[in-house]
Amino acid sequence: MQEPTGELLRLLSSDPPTVVLTGAGVSAESGLATFRGPGGHWEGRDPMSLATPEAFDAEPMTVWRFYDWRRTQAASAKPNPAHTAIVDLEKKLSNLTVVTQNVDGLHERAGTAEIIRLHGSLWTLRCTVCGAEREDLRPALHPLPPGCGCGGMLRPGVVWFGEQLPRESMGKAQNAVRNCRLMLVVGTSSLVYPAAAMPQAARAAGAFVVEVNPERTPLTPMVDEHYDGPAGEILPGFVSSMA
Ligand code: BJW
Ligand code: ZN
């Protein structure tokens, strides 16, 4: 466990408006593969080639089988100490907003009270014809592809490349980003926009930006502090420093 030092330690004790922006690395210690790390491929396919509307149009069954696998993996995974530490931070700070790119639902299962989901959820299905949305928590869906009452095909309620992010989530996230004094950027490669632009926007608005990642990313040179290690080891140290 690495305790924070210097400015971060001082800031945490001053109860700053805080945004925690998370990516797939937060769930890595729960056994879920990241997108761009080892183990991310499914049946030899790069997940990035499947997370597009074009792939779904061309091969809906293949894309659905991929998401069925993702749902099954996520359902059997458990929140890890990184998710729990974020819940603890939410309890200790009076104004903390969790903004996630993750679709696995592990923040929610850990107990995060309020979450802004930028890229949707594995557990929401949306009709490609009438647009109706519904929650479905079954890990494996039968039959595939699932159908809507209107006769249309359902699709995963996630945001694919080239698609707009949910307007309400974006609005809430941008508001929190503009108004925070501390941003923790945890477990994201900072390659996918518009999420990747949020830390820079926060910093431009005067926030102290901290990155937690065992690897360097394009964001690393721009942050105030980089904590080099797994989120499940670093974040509990942030919590314990506030005891
Ligand atoms: C650990 C760890 C441990 C490991 N502890 N860390 C501006 C410039 C250029 C391009 C664009 C732009 N604006 C928009 C675009 C286009 C595009 C984009 O960003 N392209 C880039 C790739 C260049 N963006 C979009 O299309 C977005 N839509 C949009 O902007 O609409 C308007 C528009 C459209 C078209 C043109 C212009 C504007 C939509 C993006 C949707 C992303 N969707 C996905 C799939 C979601 C569904 C699913 O899950 O299947 O979201 S892609 C995938 O990437 C997923 C993730 O949420 C997202 C980010 O990945 P993440 O979380 O960062 O994971 P990894 O694997 O990349 O990184 C993991 C990190 O964890 C690594 O750094 C590890 O080191 C670290 N780690 N273990 C801490 N234990
Ligand atoms: Zn329908």
CSV table of C-alpha atoms and ligand atoms in Angstrom, one decimal:
chain,number,residue,atom,x,y,z
A,1,MET,CA,0.0,0.0,0.0
A,2,GLN,CA,1.4,3.4,-1.0
A,3,GLU,CA,0.4,6.3,1.1
A,4,PRO,CA,0.0,9.6,-0.8
A,5,THR,CA,2.5,12.3,-0.2
A,6,GLY,CA,2.8,16.1,-0.5
A,7,GLU,CA,0.0,18.0,-2.2
A,8,LEU,CA,-2.4,15.0,-2.6
A,9,LEU,CA,-2.2,14.3,1.1
A,10,ARG,CA,-3.0,17.9,1.9
A,11,LEU,CA,-5.8,18.1,-0.6
A,12,LEU,CA,-7.5,14.9,0.5
A,13,SER,CA,-7.7,16.3,4.1
A,14,SER,CA,-9.3,19.5,2.8
A,15,ASP,CA,-12.4,17.7,1.4
A,16,PRO,CA,-12.1,19.0,-2.1
A,17,PRO,CA,-14.8,18.5,-4.8
A,18,THR,CA,-13.4,15.3,-6.4
A,19,VAL,CA,-14.0,13.4,-9.6
A,20,VAL,CA,-12.8,9.8,-9.9
A,21,LEU,CA,-12.5,8.8,-13.6
A,22,THR,CA,-12.2,5.1,-14.1
A,23,GLY,CA,-11.4,2.7,-16.9
A,24,ALA,CA,-10.9,-1.1,-17.4
A,25,GLY,CA,-7.8,-1.2,-15.2
A,26,VAL,CA,-10.0,-0.8,-12.1
A,27,SER,CA,-11.6,-4.2,-12.8
A,28,ALA,CA,-8.4,-5.9,-13.8
A,29,GLU,CA,-7.8,-7.1,-10.3
A,30,SER,CA,-11.3,-8.7,-10.4
A,31,GLY,CA,-10.0,-10.8,-13.2
A,32,LEU,CA,-11.7,-8.9,-16.1
A,33,ALA,CA,-9.4,-8.4,-19.1
A,34,THR,CA,-8.7,-4.8,-20.1
A,35,PHE,CA,-9.3,-3.8,-23.7
A,36,ARG,CA,-5.8,-3.1,-24.8
A,37,GLY,CA,-3.9,-5.4,-22.3
A,38,PRO,CA,-3.1,-9.1,-22.5
A,39,GLY,CA,-6.1,-11.4,-22.4
A,40,GLY,CA,-8.4,-8.9,-24.1
A,41,HIS,CA,-8.9,-10.9,-27.2
A,42,TRP,CA,-11.9,-13.1,-27.6
A,43,GLU,CA,-11.8,-16.1,-30.0
A,44,GLY,CA,-8.7,-14.4,-31.6
A,45,ARG,CA,-10.6,-11.2,-32.2
A,46,ASP,CA,-9.5,-7.7,-31.0
A,47,PRO,CA,-12.4,-6.4,-28.9
A,48,MET,CA,-12.0,-3.0,-30.6
A,49,SER,CA,-13.0,-4.6,-33.9
A,50,LEU,CA,-16.2,-5.9,-32.3
A,51,ALA,CA,-17.2,-2.7,-30.3
A,52,THR,CA,-18.5,-0.9,-33.4
A,53,PRO,CA,-21.9,-0.5,-35.0
A,54,GLU,CA,-20.4,-1.7,-38.3
A,55,ALA,CA,-19.4,-5.0,-36.7
A,56,PHE,CA,-22.9,-5.4,-35.3
A,57,ASP,CA,-24.5,-4.7,-38.6
A,58,ALA,CA,-22.2,-7.2,-40.4
A,59,GLU,CA,-22.1,-9.9,-37.8
A,60,PRO,CA,-24.8,-9.5,-35.1
A,61,MET,CA,-24.5,-13.1,-33.8
A,62,THR,CA,-20.7,-12.8,-33.4
A,63,VAL,CA,-21.0,-9.5,-31.6
A,64,TRP,CA,-23.7,-10.9,-29.4
A,65,ARG,CA,-21.7,-14.0,-28.5
A,66,PHE,CA,-18.8,-11.7,-27.5
A,67,TYR,CA,-21.1,-9.6,-25.3
A,68,ASP,CA,-22.7,-12.8,-23.8
A,69,TRP,CA,-19.1,-13.9,-22.9
A,70,ARG,CA,-18.4,-10.4,-21.4
A,71,ARG,CA,-21.7,-10.6,-19.4
A,72,THR,CA,-20.8,-14.1,-18.1
A,73,GLN,CA,-17.3,-12.9,-17.1
A,74,ALA,CA,-18.6,-9.8,-15.4
A,75,ALA,CA,-21.3,-11.7,-13.5
A,76,SER,CA,-18.8,-14.1,-12.0
A,77,ALA,CA,-16.3,-11.3,-11.1
A,78,LYS,CA,-16.3,-9.7,-7.7
A,79,PRO,CA,-15.5,-6.0,-6.8
A,80,ASN,CA,-11.9,-5.7,-5.7
A,81,PRO,CA,-10.1,-3.4,-3.2
A,82,ALA,CA,-10.0,-0.6,-5.8
A,83,HIS,CA,-13.8,-0.5,-6.1
A,84,THR,CA,-14.1,-0.7,-2.3
A,85,ALA,CA,-11.6,2.1,-1.8
A,86,ILE,CA,-13.6,4.4,-4.2
A,87,VAL,CA,-16.7,3.6,-2.1
A,88,ASP,CA,-14.8,4.6,1.1
A,89,LEU,CA,-13.6,7.8,-0.6
A,90,GLU,CA,-17.2,8.6,-1.5
A,91,LYS,CA,-18.1,8.3,2.2
A,92,LYS,CA,-15.2,10.4,3.4
A,93,LEU,CA,-15.4,13.2,0.9
A,94,SER,CA,-18.6,15.3,0.9
A,95,ASN,CA,-18.6,15.9,-2.9
A,96,LEU,CA,-17.2,13.0,-4.9
A,97,THR,CA,-18.4,12.0,-8.4
A,98,VAL,CA,-17.5,8.7,-9.9
A,99,VAL,CA,-17.4,8.9,-13.7
A,100,THR,CA,-16.7,5.5,-15.3
A,101,GLN,CA,-16.0,4.2,-18.8
A,102,ASN,CA,-16.7,0.7,-17.5
A,103,VAL,CA,-19.8,-1.2,-18.4
A,104,ASP,CA,-19.3,-4.2,-16.1
A,105,GLY,CA,-21.4,-2.9,-13.1
A,106,LEU,CA,-18.7,-3.6,-10.5
A,107,HIS,CA,-18.7,-0.1,-9.1
A,108,GLU,CA,-22.4,-0.4,-8.5
A,109,ARG,CA,-22.0,-3.8,-6.9
A,110,ALA,CA,-19.2,-2.5,-4.6
A,111,GLY,CA,-21.7,0.1,-3.3
A,112,THR,CA,-20.9,3.3,-5.2
A,113,ALA,CA,-24.0,5.3,-4.6
A,114,GLU,CA,-24.0,7.6,-7.6
A,115,ILE,CA,-22.2,6.8,-10.8
A,116,ILE,CA,-22.0,8.5,-14.2
A,117,ARG,CA,-21.7,5.9,-16.9
A,118,LEU,CA,-20.1,7.3,-20.1
A,119,HIS,CA,-20.2,4.1,-22.1
A,120,GLY,CA,-23.5,2.5,-21.0
A,121,SER,CA,-23.9,-0.8,-19.4
A,122,LEU,CA,-23.6,-4.5,-20.2
A,123,TRP,CA,-26.8,-5.0,-18.3
A,124,THR,CA,-29.0,-2.8,-20.5
A,125,LEU,CA,-30.4,-3.9,-23.8
A,126,ARG,CA,-31.8,-1.6,-26.4
A,127,CYS,CA,-34.0,-2.3,-29.4
A,128,THR,CA,-32.5,-1.4,-32.8
A,129,VAL,CA,-36.0,-0.7,-34.1
A,130,CYS,CA,-38.1,1.0,-31.5
A,131,GLY,CA,-35.3,2.2,-29.2
A,132,ALA,CA,-36.9,0.7,-26.1
A,133,GLU,CA,-34.4,0.0,-23.3
A,134,ARG,CA,-34.6,-2.6,-20.6
A,135,GLU,CA,-32.4,-4.0,-17.8
A,136,ASP,CA,-31.5,-7.7,-18.1
A,137,LEU,CA,-29.2,-9.2,-15.5
A,138,ARG,CA,-29.0,-12.7,-16.9
A,139,PRO,CA,-25.4,-13.5,-17.6
A,140,ALA,CA,-26.2,-15.6,-20.7
A,141,LEU,CA,-29.1,-14.7,-23.0
A,142,HIS,CA,-31.2,-17.2,-24.8
A,143,PRO,CA,-32.0,-17.1,-27.7
A,144,LEU,CA,-29.3,-15.0,-29.3
A,145,PRO,CA,-29.7,-12.5,-30.7
A,146,PRO,CA,-32.4,-11.4,-28.2
A,147,GLY,CA,-35.6,-9.8,-29.6
A,148,CYS,CA,-37.8,-7.0,-28.6
A,149,GLY,CA,-41.6,-7.2,-28.2
A,150,CYS,CA,-41.9,-5.1,-31.4
A,151,GLY,CA,-40.1,-7.8,-33.4
A,152,GLY,CA,-36.8,-5.8,-33.6
A,153,MET,CA,-33.4,-7.1,-32.6
A,154,LEU,CA,-32.0,-6.0,-29.3
A,155,ARG,CA,-28.4,-4.7,-29.0
A,156,PRO,CA,-26.1,-4.2,-26.0
A,157,GLY,CA,-26.8,-0.9,-24.3
A,158,VAL,CA,-23.2,0.2,-24.6
A,159,VAL,CA,-21.5,3.0,-26.6
A,160,TRP,CA,-19.5,1.9,-29.6
A,161,PHE,CA,-16.9,3.8,-31.5
A,162,GLY,CA,-18.5,6.5,-33.6
A,163,GLU,CA,-21.6,6.7,-31.4
A,164,GLN,CA,-22.6,9.6,-29.2
A,165,LEU,CA,-22.2,9.3,-25.5
A,166,PRO,CA,-25.5,9.6,-23.5
A,167,ARG,CA,-26.2,13.3,-23.4
A,168,GLU,CA,-27.3,13.4,-19.8
A,169,SER,CA,-24.2,11.5,-18.6
A,170,MET,CA,-21.9,13.7,-20.6
A,171,GLY,CA,-23.6,16.8,-19.2
A,172,LYS,CA,-23.3,15.6,-15.6
A,173,ALA,CA,-19.7,14.5,-16.1
A,174,GLN,CA,-18.6,17.8,-17.7
A,175,ASN,CA,-20.2,19.7,-14.9
A,176,ALA,CA,-18.4,17.7,-12.3
A,177,VAL,CA,-15.1,18.0,-14.2
A,178,ARG,CA,-15.4,21.8,-14.5
A,179,ASN,CA,-16.1,22.1,-10.8
A,180,CYS,CA,-13.7,19.6,-9.2
A,181,ARG,CA,-10.5,20.6,-7.4
A,182,LEU,CA,-9.1,17.0,-7.4
A,183,MET,CA,-9.4,14.4,-10.1
A,184,LEU,CA,-8.2,10.8,-9.7
A,185,VAL,CA,-7.7,9.1,-13.1
A,186,VAL,CA,-7.6,5.4,-12.4
A,187,GLY,CA,-7.0,2.4,-14.7
A,188,THR,CA,-7.5,4.0,-18.1
A,189,SER,CA,-5.2,4.1,-21.1
A,190,SER,CA,-6.5,7.7,-21.8
A,191,LEU,CA,-6.8,6.8,-25.5
A,192,VAL,CA,-10.6,7.0,-26.0
A,193,TYR,CA,-12.4,10.3,-26.3
A,194,PRO,CA,-14.2,12.2,-25.0
A,195,ALA,CA,-13.3,10.6,-21.7
A,196,ALA,CA,-9.6,11.1,-22.4
A,197,ALA,CA,-10.1,14.9,-22.7
A,198,MET,CA,-11.7,15.2,-19.2
A,199,PRO,CA,-8.5,15.2,-17.1
A,200,GLN,CA,-7.0,17.9,-19.3
A,201,ALA,CA,-10.3,19.9,-18.9
A,202,ALA,CA,-10.2,19.5,-15.2
A,203,ARG,CA,-6.6,20.7,-15.0
A,204,ALA,CA,-7.3,23.6,-17.3
A,205,ALA,CA,-10.0,24.6,-14.8
A,206,GLY,CA,-7.5,24.5,-11.9
A,207,ALA,CA,-7.9,20.9,-10.6
A,208,PHE,CA,-5.0,18.8,-9.2
A,209,VAL,CA,-4.9,15.7,-11.4
A,210,VAL,CA,-3.5,12.4,-10.2
A,211,GLU,CA,-3.1,9.3,-12.3
A,212,VAL,CA,-3.1,5.7,-10.9
A,213,ASN,CA,-1.8,3.2,-13.4
A,214,PRO,CA,1.0,0.7,-13.5
A,215,GLU,CA,1.8,1.9,-17.0
A,216,ARG,CA,2.5,5.3,-18.5
A,217,THR,CA,-0.2,6.7,-20.8
A,218,PRO,CA,-0.5,9.8,-23.0
A,219,LEU,CA,-1.9,11.6,-20.0
A,220,THR,CA,1.1,10.8,-17.7
A,221,PRO,CA,3.2,13.8,-18.8
A,222,MET,CA,0.3,16.2,-18.0
A,223,VAL,CA,-0.7,15.0,-14.6
A,224,ASP,CA,0.4,16.5,-11.3
A,225,GLU,CA,1.2,13.1,-9.7
A,226,HIS,CA,1.4,9.6,-11.2
A,227,TYR,CA,1.1,6.7,-8.8
A,228,ASP,CA,2.7,3.7,-10.5
A,229,GLY,CA,1.0,0.5,-9.4
A,230,PRO,CA,-2.3,-1.5,-9.4
A,231,ALA,CA,-5.3,0.5,-8.3
A,232,GLY,CA,-6.2,-2.2,-5.7
A,233,GLU,CA,-2.9,-1.4,-3.9
A,234,ILE,CA,-2.7,2.3,-4.4
A,235,LEU,CA,-6.3,3.5,-3.7
A,236,PRO,CA,-6.6,1.9,-0.2
A,237,GLY,CA,-3.5,3.9,0.8
A,238,PHE,CA,-5.3,7.1,-0.2
A,239,VAL,CA,-8.2,6.1,2.1
A,240,SER,CA,-6.1,5.1,5.1
A,241,SER,CA,-4.2,8.4,4.9
A,242,MET,CA,-7.5,10.2,5.6
A,243,ALA,CA,-8.2,8.2,8.8
B,1,BJW,C1,-4.4,-0.8,-14.4
B,1,BJW,C2,-4.4,-2.1,-13.8
B,1,BJW,C3,-4.6,-2.0,-12.4
B,1,BJW,C4,-4.2,-2.4,-15.9
B,1,BJW,N1,-4.8,-0.9,-11.8
B,1,BJW,N2,-4.6,0.3,-13.9
B,1,BJW,C5,-11.0,13.0,-30.6
B,1,BJW,C6,-9.8,12.6,-31.2
B,1,BJW,C7,-9.6,11.4,-31.8
B,1,BJW,C8,-10.7,10.5,-32.0
B,1,BJW,C9,-11.9,10.9,-31.4
B,1,BJW,C10,-12.0,12.1,-30.8
B,1,BJW,N3,-13.3,12.2,-30.3
B,1,BJW,C11,-14.0,11.1,-30.7
B,1,BJW,C12,-13.1,10.3,-31.3
B,1,BJW,C13,-13.5,8.9,-31.9
B,1,BJW,C14,-13.5,7.8,-30.8
B,1,BJW,C15,-12.1,7.7,-30.2
B,1,BJW,O1,-11.9,8.1,-29.1
B,1,BJW,N4,-11.2,7.1,-30.9
B,1,BJW,C16,-9.8,7.0,-30.4
B,1,BJW,C17,-9.5,5.5,-30.2
B,1,BJW,C18,-8.8,7.6,-31.3
B,1,BJW,N5,-14.5,8.1,-29.8
B,1,BJW,C19,-15.8,7.7,-30.0
B,1,BJW,O2,-16.1,7.3,-31.1
B,1,BJW,C20,-16.8,8.0,-28.9
B,1,BJW,N6,-17.9,8.7,-29.5
B,1,BJW,C21,-17.9,10.0,-29.8
B,1,BJW,O3,-16.9,10.7,-29.5
B,1,BJW,O4,-19.0,10.4,-30.5
B,1,BJW,C22,-18.9,11.7,-31.1
B,1,BJW,C23,-17.9,11.5,-32.3
B,1,BJW,C24,-18.0,10.4,-33.1
B,1,BJW,C25,-17.1,10.2,-34.1
B,1,BJW,C26,-16.0,11.1,-34.4
B,1,BJW,C27,-16.0,12.2,-33.6
B,1,BJW,C28,-16.9,12.4,-32.5
B,1,BJW,C29,-17.3,6.7,-28.4
B,1,BJW,C30,-16.3,5.9,-27.6
B,1,BJW,C31,-16.9,4.6,-27.2
B,1,BJW,C32,-15.9,3.7,-26.6
B,1,BJW,N7,-16.5,2.4,-26.4
B,1,BJW,C33,-15.7,1.3,-25.8
B,1,BJW,C34,-16.5,0.0,-25.8
B,1,BJW,C35,-17.7,0.1,-24.8
B,1,BJW,C36,-18.5,-1.2,-24.8
B,1,BJW,C37,-17.7,-2.4,-24.4
B,1,BJW,O5,-17.2,-2.4,-23.2
B,1,BJW,O6,-17.6,-3.3,-25.1
B,1,BJW,O7,-15.4,1.7,-24.4
B,1,BJW,S1,-14.1,1.1,-26.5
B,1,BJW,C38,-13.3,0.7,-25.0
B,1,BJW,O8,-12.3,1.7,-24.7
B,1,BJW,C39,-14.4,0.8,-23.9
B,1,BJW,C40,-13.6,1.5,-22.8
B,1,BJW,O9,-14.5,2.1,-21.9
B,1,BJW,C41,-12.7,2.4,-23.6
B,1,BJW,C42,-11.5,2.9,-22.8
B,1,BJW,O10,-10.7,1.9,-22.5
B,1,BJW,P1,-10.0,1.8,-21.0
B,1,BJW,O11,-11.0,1.7,-20.0
B,1,BJW,O12,-9.0,3.0,-20.9
B,1,BJW,O13,-9.2,0.4,-21.1
B,1,BJW,P2,-7.8,0.1,-21.8
B,1,BJW,O14,-7.7,-1.4,-21.9
B,1,BJW,O15,-7.5,0.9,-22.9
B,1,BJW,O16,-6.7,0.5,-20.6
B,1,BJW,C43,-6.7,-0.1,-19.4
B,1,BJW,C44,-5.6,0.6,-18.5
B,1,BJW,O17,-5.6,0.1,-17.2
B,1,BJW,C45,-4.2,0.5,-19.1
B,1,BJW,O18,-3.6,1.8,-19.1
B,1,BJW,C46,-3.5,-0.3,-18.0
B,1,BJW,O19,-2.1,0.0,-17.9
B,1,BJW,C47,-4.3,0.0,-16.8
B,1,BJW,N8,-4.3,-1.1,-15.8
B,1,BJW,N9,-4.3,-3.0,-14.7
B,1,BJW,C48,-4.8,0.3,-12.5
B,1,BJW,N10,-4.6,-3.2,-11.7
B,2,ZN,ZN,-38.5,-2.8,-30.2
